[in-house]
PDB file of N, CA and C in Angstrom:
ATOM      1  N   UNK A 360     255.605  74.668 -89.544  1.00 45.00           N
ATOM      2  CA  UNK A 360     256.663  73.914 -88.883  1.00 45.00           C
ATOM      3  C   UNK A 360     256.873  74.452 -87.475  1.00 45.00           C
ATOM      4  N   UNK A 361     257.029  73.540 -86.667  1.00 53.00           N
ATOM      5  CA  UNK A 361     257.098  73.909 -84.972  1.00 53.00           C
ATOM      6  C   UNK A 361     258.784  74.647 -84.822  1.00 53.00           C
ATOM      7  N   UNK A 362     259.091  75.694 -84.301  1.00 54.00           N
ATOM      8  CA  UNK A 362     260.140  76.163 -83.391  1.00 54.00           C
ATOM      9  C   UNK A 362     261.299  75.427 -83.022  1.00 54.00           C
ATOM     10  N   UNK A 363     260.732  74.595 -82.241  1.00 57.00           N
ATOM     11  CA  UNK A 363     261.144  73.829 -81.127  1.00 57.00           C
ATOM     12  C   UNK A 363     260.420  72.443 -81.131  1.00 57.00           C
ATOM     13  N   UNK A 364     260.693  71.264 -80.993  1.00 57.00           N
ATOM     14  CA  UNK A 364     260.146  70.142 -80.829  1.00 57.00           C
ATOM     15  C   UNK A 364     259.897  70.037 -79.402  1.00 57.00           C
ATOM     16  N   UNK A 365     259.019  69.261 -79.344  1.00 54.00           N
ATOM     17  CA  UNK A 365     258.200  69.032 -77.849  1.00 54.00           C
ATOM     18  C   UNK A 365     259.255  68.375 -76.659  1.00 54.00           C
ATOM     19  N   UNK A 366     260.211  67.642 -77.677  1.00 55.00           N
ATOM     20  CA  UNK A 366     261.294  66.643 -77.027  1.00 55.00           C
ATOM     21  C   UNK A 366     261.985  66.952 -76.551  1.00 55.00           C
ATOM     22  N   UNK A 367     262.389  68.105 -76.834  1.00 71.00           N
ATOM     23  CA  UNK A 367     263.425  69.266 -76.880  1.00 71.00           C
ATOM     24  C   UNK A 367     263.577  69.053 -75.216  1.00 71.00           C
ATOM     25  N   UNK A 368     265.291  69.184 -75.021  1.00 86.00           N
ATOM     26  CA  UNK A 368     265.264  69.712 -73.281  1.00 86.00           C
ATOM     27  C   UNK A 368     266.189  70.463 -73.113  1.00 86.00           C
ATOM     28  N   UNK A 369     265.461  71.589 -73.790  1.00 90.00           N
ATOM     29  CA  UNK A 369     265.452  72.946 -73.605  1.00 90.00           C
ATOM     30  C   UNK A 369     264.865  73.718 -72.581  1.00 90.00           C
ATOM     31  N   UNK A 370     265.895  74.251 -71.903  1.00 94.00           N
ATOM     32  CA  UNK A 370     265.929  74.635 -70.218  1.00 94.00           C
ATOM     33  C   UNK A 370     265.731  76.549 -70.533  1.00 94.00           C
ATOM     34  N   UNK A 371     266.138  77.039 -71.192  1.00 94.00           N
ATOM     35  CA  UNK A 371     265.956  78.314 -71.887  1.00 94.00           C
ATOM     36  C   UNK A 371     265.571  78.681 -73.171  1.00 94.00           C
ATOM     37  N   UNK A 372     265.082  79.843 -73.070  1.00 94.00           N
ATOM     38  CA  UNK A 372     264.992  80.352 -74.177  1.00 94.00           C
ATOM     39  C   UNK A 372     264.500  82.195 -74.242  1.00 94.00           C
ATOM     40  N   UNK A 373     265.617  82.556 -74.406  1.00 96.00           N
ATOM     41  CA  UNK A 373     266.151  84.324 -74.351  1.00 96.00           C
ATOM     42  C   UNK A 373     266.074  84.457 -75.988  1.00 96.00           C
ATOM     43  N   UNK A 374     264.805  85.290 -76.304  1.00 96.00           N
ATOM     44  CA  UNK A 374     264.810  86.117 -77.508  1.00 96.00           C
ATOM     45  C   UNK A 374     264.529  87.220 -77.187  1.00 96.00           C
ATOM     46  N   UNK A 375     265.149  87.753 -76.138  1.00 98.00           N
ATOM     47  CA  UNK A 375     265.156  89.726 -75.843  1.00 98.00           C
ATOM     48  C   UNK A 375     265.629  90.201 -76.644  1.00 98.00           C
ATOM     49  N   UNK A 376     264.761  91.244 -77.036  1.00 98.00           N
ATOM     50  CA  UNK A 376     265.230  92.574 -78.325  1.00 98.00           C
ATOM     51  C   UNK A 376     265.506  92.202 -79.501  1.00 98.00           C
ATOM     52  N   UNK A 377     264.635  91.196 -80.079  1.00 97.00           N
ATOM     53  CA  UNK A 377     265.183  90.843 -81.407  1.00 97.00           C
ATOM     54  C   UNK A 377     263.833  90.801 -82.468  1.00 97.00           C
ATOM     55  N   UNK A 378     263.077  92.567 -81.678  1.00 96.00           N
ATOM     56  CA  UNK A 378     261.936  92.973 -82.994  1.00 96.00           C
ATOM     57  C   UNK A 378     261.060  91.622 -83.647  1.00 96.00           C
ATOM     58  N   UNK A 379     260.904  90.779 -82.662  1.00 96.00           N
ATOM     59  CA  UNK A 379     260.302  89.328 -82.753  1.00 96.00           C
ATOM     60  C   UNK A 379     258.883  89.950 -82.696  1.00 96.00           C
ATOM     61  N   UNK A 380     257.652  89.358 -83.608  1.00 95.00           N
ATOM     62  CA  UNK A 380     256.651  89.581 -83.938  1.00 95.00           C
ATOM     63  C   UNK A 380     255.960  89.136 -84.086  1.00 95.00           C
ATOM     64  N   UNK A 381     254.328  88.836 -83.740  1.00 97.00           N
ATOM     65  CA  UNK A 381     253.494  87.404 -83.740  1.00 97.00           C
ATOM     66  C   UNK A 381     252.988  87.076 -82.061  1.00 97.00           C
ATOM     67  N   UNK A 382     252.380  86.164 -82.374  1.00 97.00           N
ATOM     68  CA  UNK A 382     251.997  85.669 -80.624  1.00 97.00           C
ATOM     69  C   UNK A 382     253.187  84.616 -80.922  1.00 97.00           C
ATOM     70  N   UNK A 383     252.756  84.361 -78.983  1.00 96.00           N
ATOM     71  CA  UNK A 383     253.758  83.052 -78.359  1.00 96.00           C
ATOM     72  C   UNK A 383     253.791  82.382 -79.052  1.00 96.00           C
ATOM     73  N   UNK A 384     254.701  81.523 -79.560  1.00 92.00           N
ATOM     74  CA  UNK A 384     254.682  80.020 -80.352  1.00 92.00           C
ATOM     75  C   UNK A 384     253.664  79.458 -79.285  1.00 92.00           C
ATOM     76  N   UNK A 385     252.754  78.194 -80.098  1.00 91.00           N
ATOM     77  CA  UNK A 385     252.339  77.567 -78.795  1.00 91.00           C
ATOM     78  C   UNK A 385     253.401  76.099 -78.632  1.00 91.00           C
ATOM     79  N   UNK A 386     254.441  76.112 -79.480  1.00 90.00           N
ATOM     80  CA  UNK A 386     255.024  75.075 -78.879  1.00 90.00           C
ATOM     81  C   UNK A 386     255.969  75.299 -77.794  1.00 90.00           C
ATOM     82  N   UNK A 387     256.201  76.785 -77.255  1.00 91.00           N
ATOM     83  CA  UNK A 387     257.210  77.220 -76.251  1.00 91.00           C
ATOM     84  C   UNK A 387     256.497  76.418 -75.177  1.00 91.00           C
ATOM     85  N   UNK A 388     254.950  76.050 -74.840  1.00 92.00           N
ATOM     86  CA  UNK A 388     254.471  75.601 -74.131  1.00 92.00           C
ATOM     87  C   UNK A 388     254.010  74.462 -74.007  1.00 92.00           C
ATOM     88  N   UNK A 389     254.871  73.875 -74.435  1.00 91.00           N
ATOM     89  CA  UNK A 389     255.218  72.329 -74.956  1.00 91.00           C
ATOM     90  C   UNK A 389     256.647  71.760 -74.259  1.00 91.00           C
ATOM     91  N   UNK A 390     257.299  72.692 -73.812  1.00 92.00           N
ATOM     92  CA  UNK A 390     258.906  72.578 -73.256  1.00 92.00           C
ATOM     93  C   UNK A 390     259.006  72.101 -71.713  1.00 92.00           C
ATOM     94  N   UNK A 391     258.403  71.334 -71.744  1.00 91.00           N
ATOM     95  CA  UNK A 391     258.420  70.125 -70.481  1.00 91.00           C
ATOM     96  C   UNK A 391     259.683  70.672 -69.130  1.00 91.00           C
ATOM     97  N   UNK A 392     261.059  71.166 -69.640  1.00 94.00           N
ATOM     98  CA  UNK A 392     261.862  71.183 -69.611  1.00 94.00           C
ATOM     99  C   UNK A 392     262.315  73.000 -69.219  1.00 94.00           C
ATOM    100  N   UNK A 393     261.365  73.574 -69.508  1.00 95.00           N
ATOM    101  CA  UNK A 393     262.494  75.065 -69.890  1.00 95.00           C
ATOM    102  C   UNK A 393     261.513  75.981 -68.310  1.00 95.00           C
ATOM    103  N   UNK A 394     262.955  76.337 -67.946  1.00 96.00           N
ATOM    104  CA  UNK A 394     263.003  76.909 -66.578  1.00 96.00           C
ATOM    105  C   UNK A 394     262.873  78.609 -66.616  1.00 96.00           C
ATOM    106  N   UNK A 395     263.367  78.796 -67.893  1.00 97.00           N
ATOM    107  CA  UNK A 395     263.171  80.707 -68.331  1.00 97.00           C
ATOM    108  C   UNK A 395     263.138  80.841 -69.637  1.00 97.00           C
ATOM    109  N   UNK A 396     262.153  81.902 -69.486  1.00 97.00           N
ATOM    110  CA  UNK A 396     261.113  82.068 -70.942  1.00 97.00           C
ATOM    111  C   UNK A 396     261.354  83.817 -71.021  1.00 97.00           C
ATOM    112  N   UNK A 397     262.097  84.450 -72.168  1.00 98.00           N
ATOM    113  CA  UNK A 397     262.686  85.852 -72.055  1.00 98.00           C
ATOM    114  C   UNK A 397     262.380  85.895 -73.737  1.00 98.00           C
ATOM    115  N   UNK A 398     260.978  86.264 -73.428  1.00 98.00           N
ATOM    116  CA  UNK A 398     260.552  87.148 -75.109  1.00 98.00           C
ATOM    117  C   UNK A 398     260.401  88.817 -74.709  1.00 98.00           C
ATOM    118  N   UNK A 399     261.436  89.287 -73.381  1.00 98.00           N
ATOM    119  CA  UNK A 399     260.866  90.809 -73.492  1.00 98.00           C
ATOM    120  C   UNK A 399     261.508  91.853 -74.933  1.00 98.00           C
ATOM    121  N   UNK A 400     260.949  92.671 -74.889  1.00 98.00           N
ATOM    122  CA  UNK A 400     261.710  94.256 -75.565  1.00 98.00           C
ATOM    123  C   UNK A 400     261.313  93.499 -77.225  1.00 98.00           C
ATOM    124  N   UNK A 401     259.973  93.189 -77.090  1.00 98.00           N
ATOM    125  CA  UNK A 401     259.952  92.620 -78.649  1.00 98.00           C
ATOM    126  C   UNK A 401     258.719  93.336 -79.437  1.00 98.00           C
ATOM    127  N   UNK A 402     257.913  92.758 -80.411  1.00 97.00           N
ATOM    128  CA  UNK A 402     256.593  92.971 -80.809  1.00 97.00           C
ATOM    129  C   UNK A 402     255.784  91.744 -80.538  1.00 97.00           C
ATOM    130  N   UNK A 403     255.657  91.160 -79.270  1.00 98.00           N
ATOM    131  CA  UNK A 403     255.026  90.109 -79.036  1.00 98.00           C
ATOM    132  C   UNK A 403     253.296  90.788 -79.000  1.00 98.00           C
ATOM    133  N   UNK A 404     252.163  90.178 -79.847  1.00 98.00           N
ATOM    134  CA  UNK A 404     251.043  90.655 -79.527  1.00 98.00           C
ATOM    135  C   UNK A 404     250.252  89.443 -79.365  1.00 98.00           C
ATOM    136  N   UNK A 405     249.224  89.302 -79.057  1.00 98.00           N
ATOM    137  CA  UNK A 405     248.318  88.576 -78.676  1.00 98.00           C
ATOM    138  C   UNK A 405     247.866  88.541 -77.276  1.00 98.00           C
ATOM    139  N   UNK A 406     247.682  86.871 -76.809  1.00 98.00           N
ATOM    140  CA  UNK A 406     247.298  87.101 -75.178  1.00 98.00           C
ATOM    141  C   UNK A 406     248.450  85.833 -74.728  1.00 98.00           C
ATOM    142  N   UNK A 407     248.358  85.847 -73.286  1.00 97.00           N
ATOM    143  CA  UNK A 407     248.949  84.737 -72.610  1.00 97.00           C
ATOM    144  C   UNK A 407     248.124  83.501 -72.389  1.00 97.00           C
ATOM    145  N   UNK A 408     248.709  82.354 -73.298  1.00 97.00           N
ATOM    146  CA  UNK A 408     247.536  81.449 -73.379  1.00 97.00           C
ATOM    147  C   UNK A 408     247.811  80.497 -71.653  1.00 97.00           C
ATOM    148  N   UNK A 409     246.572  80.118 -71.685  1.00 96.00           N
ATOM    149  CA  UNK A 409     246.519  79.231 -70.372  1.00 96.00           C
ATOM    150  C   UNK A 409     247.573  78.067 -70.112  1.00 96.00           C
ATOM    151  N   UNK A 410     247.890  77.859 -71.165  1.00 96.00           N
ATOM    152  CA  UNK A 410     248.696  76.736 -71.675  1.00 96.00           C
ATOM    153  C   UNK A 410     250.201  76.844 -70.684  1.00 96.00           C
ATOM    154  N   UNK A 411     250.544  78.338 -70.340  1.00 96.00           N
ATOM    155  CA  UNK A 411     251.907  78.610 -69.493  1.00 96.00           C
ATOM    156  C   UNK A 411     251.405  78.105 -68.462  1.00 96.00           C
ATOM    157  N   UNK A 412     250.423  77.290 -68.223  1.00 95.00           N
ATOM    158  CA  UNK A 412     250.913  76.882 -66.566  1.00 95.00           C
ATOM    159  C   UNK A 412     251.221  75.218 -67.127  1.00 95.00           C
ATOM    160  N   UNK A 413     251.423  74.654 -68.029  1.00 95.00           N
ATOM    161  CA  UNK A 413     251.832  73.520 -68.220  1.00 95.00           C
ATOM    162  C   UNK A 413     253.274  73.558 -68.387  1.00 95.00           C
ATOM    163  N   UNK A 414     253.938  74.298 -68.259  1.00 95.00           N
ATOM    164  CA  UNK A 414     255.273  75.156 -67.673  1.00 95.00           C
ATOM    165  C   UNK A 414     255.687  74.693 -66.396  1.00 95.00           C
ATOM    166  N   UNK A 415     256.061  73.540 -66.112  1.00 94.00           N
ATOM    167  CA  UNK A 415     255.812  72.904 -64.915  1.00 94.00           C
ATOM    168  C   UNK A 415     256.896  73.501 -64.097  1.00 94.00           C
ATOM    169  N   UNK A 416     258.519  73.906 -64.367  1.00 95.00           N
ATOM    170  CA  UNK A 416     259.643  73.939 -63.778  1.00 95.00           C
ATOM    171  C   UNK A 416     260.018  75.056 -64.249  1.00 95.00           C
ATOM    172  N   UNK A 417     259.223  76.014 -64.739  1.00 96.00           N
ATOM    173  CA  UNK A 417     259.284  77.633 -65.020  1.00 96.00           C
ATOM    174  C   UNK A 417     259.831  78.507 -63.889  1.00 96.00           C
ATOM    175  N   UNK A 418     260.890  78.824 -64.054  1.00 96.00           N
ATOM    176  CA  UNK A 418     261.287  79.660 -62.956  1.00 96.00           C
ATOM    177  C   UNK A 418     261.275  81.800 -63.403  1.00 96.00           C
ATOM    178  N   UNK A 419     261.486  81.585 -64.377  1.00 97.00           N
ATOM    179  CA  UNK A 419     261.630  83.195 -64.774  1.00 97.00           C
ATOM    180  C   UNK A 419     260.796  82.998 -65.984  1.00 97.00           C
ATOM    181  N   UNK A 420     260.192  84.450 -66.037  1.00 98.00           N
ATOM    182  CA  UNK A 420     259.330  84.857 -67.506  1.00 98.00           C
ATOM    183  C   UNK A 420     259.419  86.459 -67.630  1.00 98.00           C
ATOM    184  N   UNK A 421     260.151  86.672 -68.248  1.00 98.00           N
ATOM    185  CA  UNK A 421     260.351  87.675 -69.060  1.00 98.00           C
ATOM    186  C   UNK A 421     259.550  88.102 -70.439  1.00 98.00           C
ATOM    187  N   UNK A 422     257.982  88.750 -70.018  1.00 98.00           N
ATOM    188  CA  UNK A 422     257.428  89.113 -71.332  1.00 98.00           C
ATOM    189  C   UNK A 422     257.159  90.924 -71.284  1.00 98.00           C
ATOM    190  N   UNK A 423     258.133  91.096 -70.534  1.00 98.00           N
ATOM    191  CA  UNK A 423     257.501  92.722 -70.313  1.00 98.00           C
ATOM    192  C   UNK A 423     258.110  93.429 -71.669  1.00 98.00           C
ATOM    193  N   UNK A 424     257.502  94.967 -72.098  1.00 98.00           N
ATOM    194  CA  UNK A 424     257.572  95.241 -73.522  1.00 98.00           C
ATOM    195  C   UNK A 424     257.242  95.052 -74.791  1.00 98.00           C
ATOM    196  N   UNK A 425     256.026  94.367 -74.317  1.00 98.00           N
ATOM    197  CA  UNK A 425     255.409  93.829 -75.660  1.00 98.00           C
ATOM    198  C   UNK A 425     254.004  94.327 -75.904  1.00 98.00           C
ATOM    199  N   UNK A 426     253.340  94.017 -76.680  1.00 98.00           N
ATOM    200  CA  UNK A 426     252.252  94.400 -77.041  1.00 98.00           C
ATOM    201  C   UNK A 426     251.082  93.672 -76.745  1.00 98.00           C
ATOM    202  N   UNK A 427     251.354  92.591 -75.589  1.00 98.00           N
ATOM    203  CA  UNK A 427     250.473  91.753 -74.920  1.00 98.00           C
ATOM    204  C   UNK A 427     248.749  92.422 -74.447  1.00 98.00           C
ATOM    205  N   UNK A 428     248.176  91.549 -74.710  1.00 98.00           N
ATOM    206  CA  UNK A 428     246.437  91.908 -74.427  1.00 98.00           C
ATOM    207  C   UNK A 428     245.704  90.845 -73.768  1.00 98.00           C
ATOM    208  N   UNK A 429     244.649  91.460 -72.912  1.00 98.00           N
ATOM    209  CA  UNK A 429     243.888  90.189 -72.291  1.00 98.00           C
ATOM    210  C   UNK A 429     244.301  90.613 -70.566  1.00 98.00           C
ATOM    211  N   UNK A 430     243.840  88.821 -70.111  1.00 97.00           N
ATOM    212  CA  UNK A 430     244.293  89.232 -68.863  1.00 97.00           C
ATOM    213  C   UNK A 430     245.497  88.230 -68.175  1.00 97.00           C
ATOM    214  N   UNK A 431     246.116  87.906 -67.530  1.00 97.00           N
ATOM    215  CA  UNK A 431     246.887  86.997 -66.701  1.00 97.00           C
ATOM    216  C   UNK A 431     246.263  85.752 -66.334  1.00 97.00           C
ATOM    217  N   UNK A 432     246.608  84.975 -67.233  1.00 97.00           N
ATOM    218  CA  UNK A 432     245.926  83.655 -66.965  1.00 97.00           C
ATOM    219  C   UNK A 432     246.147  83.321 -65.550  1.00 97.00           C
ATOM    220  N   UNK A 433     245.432  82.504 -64.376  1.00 95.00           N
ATOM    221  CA  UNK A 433     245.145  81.953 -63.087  1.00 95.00           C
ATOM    222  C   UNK A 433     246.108  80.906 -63.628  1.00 95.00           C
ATOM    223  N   UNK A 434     246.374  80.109 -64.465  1.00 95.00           N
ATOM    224  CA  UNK A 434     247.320  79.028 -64.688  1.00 95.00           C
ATOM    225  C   UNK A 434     249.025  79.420 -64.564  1.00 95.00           C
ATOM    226  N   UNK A 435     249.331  80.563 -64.815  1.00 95.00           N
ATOM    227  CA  UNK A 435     250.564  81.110 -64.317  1.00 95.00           C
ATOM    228  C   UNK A 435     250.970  80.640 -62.865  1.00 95.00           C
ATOM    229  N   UNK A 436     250.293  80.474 -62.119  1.00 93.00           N
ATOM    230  CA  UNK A 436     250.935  80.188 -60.438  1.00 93.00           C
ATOM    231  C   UNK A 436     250.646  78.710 -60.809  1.00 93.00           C
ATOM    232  N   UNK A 437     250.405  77.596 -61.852  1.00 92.00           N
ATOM    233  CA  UNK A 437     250.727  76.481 -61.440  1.00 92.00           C
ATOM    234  C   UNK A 437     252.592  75.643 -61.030  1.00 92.00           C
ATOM    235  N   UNK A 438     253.068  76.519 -61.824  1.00 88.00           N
ATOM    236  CA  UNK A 438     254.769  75.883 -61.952  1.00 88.00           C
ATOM    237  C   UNK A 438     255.044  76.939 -60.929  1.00 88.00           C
ATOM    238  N   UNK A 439     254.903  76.050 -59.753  1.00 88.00           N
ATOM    239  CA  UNK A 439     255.566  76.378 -58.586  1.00 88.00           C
ATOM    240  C   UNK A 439     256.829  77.397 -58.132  1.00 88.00           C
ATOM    241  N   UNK A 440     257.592  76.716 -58.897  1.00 90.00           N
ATOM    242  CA  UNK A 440     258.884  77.179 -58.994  1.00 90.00           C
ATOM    243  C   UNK A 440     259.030  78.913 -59.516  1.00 90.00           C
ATOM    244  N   UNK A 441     258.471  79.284 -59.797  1.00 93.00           N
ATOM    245  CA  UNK A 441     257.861  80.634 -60.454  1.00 93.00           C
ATOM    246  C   UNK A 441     258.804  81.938 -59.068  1.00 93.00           C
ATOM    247  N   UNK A 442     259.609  82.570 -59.853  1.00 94.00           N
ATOM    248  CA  UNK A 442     260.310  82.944 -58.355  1.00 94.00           C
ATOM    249  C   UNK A 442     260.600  84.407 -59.277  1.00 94.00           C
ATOM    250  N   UNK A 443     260.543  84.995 -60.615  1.00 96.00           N
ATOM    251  CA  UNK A 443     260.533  85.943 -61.293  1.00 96.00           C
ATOM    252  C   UNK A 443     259.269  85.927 -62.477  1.00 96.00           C
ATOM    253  N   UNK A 444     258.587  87.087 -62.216  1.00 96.00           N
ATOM    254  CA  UNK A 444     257.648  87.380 -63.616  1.00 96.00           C
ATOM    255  C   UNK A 444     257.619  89.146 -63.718  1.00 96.00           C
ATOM    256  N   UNK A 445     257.961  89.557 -65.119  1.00 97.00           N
ATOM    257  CA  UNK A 445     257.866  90.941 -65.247  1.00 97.00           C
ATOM    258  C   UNK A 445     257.234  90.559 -66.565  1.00 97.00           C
ATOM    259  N   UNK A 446     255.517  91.426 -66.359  1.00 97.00           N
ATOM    260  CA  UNK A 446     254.786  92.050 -67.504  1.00 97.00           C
ATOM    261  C   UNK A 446     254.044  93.085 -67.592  1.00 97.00           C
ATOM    262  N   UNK A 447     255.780  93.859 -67.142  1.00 98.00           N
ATOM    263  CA  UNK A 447     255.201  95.321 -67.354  1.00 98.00           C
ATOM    264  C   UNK A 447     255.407  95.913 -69.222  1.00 98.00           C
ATOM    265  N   UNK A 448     254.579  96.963 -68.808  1.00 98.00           N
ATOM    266  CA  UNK A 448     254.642  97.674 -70.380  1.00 98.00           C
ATOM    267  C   UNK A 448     254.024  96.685 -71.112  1.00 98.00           C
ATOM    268  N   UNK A 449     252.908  96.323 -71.570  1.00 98.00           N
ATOM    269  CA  UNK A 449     251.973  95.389 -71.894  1.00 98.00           C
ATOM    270  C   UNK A 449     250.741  96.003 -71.973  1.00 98.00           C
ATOM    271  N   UNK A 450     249.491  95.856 -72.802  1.00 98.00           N
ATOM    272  CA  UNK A 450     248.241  96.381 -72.588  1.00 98.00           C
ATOM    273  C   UNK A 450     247.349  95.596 -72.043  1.00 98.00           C
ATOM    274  N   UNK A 451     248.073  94.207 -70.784  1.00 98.00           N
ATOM    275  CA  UNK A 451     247.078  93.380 -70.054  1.00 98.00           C
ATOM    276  C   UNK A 451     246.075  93.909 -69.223  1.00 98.00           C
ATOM    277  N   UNK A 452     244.839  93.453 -68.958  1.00 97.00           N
ATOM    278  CA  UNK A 452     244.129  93.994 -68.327  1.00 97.00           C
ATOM    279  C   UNK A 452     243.450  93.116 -67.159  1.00 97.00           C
ATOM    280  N   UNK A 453     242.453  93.786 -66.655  1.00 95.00           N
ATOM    281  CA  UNK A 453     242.173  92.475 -64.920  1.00 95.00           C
ATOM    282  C   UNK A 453     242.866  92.817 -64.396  1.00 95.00           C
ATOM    283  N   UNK A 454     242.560  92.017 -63.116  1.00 94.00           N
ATOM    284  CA  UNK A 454     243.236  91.602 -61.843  1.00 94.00           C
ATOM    285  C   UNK A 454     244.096  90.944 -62.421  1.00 94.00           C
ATOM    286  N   UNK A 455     245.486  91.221 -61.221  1.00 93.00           N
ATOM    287  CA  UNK A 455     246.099  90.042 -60.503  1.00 93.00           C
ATOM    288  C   UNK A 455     245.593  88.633 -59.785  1.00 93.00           C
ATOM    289  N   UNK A 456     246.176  87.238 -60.833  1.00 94.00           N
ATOM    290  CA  UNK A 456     244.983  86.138 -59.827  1.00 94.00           C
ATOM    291  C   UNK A 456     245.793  86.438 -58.553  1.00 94.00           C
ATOM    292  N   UNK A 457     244.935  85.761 -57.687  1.00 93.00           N
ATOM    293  CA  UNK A 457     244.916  85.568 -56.065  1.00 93.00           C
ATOM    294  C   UNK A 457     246.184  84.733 -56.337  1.00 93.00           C
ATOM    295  N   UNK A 458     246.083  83.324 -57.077  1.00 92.00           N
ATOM    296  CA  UNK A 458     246.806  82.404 -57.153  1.00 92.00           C
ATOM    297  C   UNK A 458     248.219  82.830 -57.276  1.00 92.00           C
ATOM    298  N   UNK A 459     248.982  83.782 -57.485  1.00 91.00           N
ATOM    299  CA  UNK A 459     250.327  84.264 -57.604  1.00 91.00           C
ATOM    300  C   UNK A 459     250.852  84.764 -56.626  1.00 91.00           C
ATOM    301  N   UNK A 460     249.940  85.004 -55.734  1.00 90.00           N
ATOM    302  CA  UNK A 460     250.412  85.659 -54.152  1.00 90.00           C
ATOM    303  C   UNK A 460     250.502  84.495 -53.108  1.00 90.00           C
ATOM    304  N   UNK A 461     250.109  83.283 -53.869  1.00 89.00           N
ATOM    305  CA  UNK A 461     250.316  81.908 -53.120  1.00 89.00           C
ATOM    306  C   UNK A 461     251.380  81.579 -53.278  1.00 89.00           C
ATOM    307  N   UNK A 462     252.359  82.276 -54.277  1.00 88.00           N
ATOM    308  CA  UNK A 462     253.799  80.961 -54.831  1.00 88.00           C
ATOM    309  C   UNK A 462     254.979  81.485 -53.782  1.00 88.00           C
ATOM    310  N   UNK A 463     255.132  80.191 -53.257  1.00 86.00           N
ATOM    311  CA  UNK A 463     256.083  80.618 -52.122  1.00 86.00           C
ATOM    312  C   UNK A 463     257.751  81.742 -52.387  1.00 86.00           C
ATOM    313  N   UNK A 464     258.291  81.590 -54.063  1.00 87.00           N
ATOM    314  CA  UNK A 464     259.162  82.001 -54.324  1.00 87.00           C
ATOM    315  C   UNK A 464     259.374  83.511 -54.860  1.00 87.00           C
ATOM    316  N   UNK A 465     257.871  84.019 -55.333  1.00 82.00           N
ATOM    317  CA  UNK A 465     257.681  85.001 -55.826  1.00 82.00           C
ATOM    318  C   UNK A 465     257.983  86.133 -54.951  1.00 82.00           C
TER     319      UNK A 465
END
């Protein structure tokens, strides 16, 4: 069963510190609608799927503290609006894309 429905216009969603466990839902990236995304201080593991740049009106992302792996998807600098990202404390690896030093708000 999905989280959240796709329909949803849901502008937030803050689950800081609540020992949350598993990868991203992939329906968080389904939220047409949601401007800040705050899964830090959790047991989030997996990777950051490409799918966050369909995050069109994403303004904050809060995934730092987790148990994240992989690297920083290049699709992150598509939602413009992107003006906060902390993913520190994480075991991501790579570069920084180029593409994030383009977003005018960051």
């Amino acid at each position: 069963a999905k989280l959240i429905s796709a329909t949803s216009s849901c502008k937030e969603v803050s689950l800081s510190k609540n020992q949350i466990y598993g990868t991203i839902p992939s329906s968080f990236y389904e939220l047409s609608k949601l401007d800040t995304l705050d899964l830090s201080n959790n047991r989030i593991s997996g990777t950051i799927s490409e799918q966050i740049g369909d995050l069109m009106v994403l303004q904050n992302l809060f995934l730092d503290n987790n148990t994240l792996v992989g690297s920083i998807p290049s699709t992150l600098a598509n939602p413009h609006a992107l003006n906060e990202i902390w993913l520190n404390d994480n075991q991501l690896s790579g570069t920084i894309p180029i593409q994030l030093s383009e977003l005018p708000s960051l």
